[in-house]
Short mmCIF file of C-alpha atoms in Angstrom, two decimals:
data_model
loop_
_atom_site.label_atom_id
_atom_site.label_comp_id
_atom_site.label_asym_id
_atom_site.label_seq_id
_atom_site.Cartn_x
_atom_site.Cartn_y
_atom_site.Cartn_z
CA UNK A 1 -14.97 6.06 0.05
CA UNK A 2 -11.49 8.16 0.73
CA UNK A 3 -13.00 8.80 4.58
CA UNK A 4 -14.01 5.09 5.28
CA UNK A 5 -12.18 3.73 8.03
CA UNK A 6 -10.64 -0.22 7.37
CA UNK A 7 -8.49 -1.62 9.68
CA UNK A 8 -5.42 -3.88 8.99
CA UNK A 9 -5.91 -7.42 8.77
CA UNK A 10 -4.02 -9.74 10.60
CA UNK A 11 -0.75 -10.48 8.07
CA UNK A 12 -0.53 -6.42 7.96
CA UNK A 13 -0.67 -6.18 11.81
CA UNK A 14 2.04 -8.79 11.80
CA UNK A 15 4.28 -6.87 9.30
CA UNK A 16 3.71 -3.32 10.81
CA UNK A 17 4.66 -4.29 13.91
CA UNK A 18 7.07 -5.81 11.89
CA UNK A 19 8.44 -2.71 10.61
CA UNK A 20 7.93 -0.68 14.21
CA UNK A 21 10.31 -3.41 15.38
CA UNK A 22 12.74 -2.61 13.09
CA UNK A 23 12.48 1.47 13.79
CA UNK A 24 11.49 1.82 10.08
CA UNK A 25 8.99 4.28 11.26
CA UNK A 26 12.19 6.29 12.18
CA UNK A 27 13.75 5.85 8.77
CA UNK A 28 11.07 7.42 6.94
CA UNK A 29 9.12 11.66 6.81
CA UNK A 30 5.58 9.28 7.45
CA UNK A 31 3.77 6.35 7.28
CA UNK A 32 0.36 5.45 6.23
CA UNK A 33 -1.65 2.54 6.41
CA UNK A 34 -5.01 1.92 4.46
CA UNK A 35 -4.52 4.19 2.24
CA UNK A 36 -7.16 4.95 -0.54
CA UNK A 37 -5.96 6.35 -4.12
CA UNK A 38 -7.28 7.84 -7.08
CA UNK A 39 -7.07 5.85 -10.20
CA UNK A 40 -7.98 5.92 -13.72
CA UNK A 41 -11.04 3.36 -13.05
CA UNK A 42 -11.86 4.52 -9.44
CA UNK A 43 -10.59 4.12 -6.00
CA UNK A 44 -8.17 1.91 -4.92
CA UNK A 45 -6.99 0.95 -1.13
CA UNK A 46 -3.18 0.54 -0.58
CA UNK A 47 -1.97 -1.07 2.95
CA UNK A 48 0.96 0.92 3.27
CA UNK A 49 2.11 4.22 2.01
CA UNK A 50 5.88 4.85 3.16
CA UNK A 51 6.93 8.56 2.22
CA UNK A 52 10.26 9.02 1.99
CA UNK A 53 10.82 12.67 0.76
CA UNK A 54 7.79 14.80 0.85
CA UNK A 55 9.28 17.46 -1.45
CA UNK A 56 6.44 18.83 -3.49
CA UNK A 57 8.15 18.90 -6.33
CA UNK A 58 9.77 15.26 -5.56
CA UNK A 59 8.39 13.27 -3.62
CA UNK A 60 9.09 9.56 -3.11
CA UNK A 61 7.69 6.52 -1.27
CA UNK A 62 6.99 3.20 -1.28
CA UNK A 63 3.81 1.74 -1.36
CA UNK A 64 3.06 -1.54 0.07
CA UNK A 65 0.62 -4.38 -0.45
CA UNK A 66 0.39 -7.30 1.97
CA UNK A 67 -1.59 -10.42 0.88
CA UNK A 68 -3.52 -12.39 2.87
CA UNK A 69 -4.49 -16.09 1.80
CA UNK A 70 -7.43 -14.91 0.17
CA UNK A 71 -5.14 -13.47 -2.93
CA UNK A 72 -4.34 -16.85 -4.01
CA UNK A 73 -7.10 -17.80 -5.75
CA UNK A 74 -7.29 -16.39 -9.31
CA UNK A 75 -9.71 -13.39 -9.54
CA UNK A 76 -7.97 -11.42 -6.60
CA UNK A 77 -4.46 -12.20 -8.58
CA UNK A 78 -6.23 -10.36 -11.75
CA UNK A 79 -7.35 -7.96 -9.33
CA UNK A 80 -4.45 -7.68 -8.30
CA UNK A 81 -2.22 -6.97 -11.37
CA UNK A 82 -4.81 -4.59 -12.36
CA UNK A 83 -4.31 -2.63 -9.08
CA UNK A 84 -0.78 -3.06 -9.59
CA UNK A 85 -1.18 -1.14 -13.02
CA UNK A 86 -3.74 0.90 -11.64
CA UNK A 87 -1.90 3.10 -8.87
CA UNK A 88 1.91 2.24 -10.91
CA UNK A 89 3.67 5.56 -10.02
CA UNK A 90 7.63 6.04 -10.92
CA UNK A 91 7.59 8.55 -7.58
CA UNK A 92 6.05 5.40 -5.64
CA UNK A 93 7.44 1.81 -6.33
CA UNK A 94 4.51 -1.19 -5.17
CA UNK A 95 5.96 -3.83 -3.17
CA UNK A 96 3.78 -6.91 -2.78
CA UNK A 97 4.37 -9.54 0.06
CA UNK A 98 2.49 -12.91 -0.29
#
């Protein structure tokens, strides 16, 4: 799971090129896209990891969600708020973007 490969769909090519346009990339220690993460109940993909400090003892980031149209019908929103719950991290806000 952690190794496979899934590219970006087309509302997070839009918003990373999004963010390269704004030089975010140069704001920030890294960025990551398609991230997966360990949870309680398995693995769980993120779109966008943003570290901001990569202090061991204090790191920080942002992690990003981008939804496609596919999250509005009701099963991916429970899905969703699970996953929100899921990967929660004080170190590593989620920011969702419908």
């Amino acid at each position: 799971m952690i190794n496979k490969e899934v590219p970006l769909t087309s509302p997070e090519e839009l918003f990373y090129d999004l963010m390269v346009s704004y030089e975010i990339p140069s704001m920030i220690r890294e960025l990551k896209t398609q991230v997966w993460a360990q949870t309680m109940n398995g693995w769980r993909r993120i779109d966008f990891v943003l570290i901001v400090d990569n202090d061991i003892d204090n790191r920080k980031g942002i992690y990003i969600e981008i939804d496609d149209p596919s999250h509005s019908k009701s099963e991916r929103r429970l899905d969703d708020k699970y996953r929100e719950r899921e990967i929660f991290n004080s170190s590593f806000p989620l920011l969702r973007f419908t």
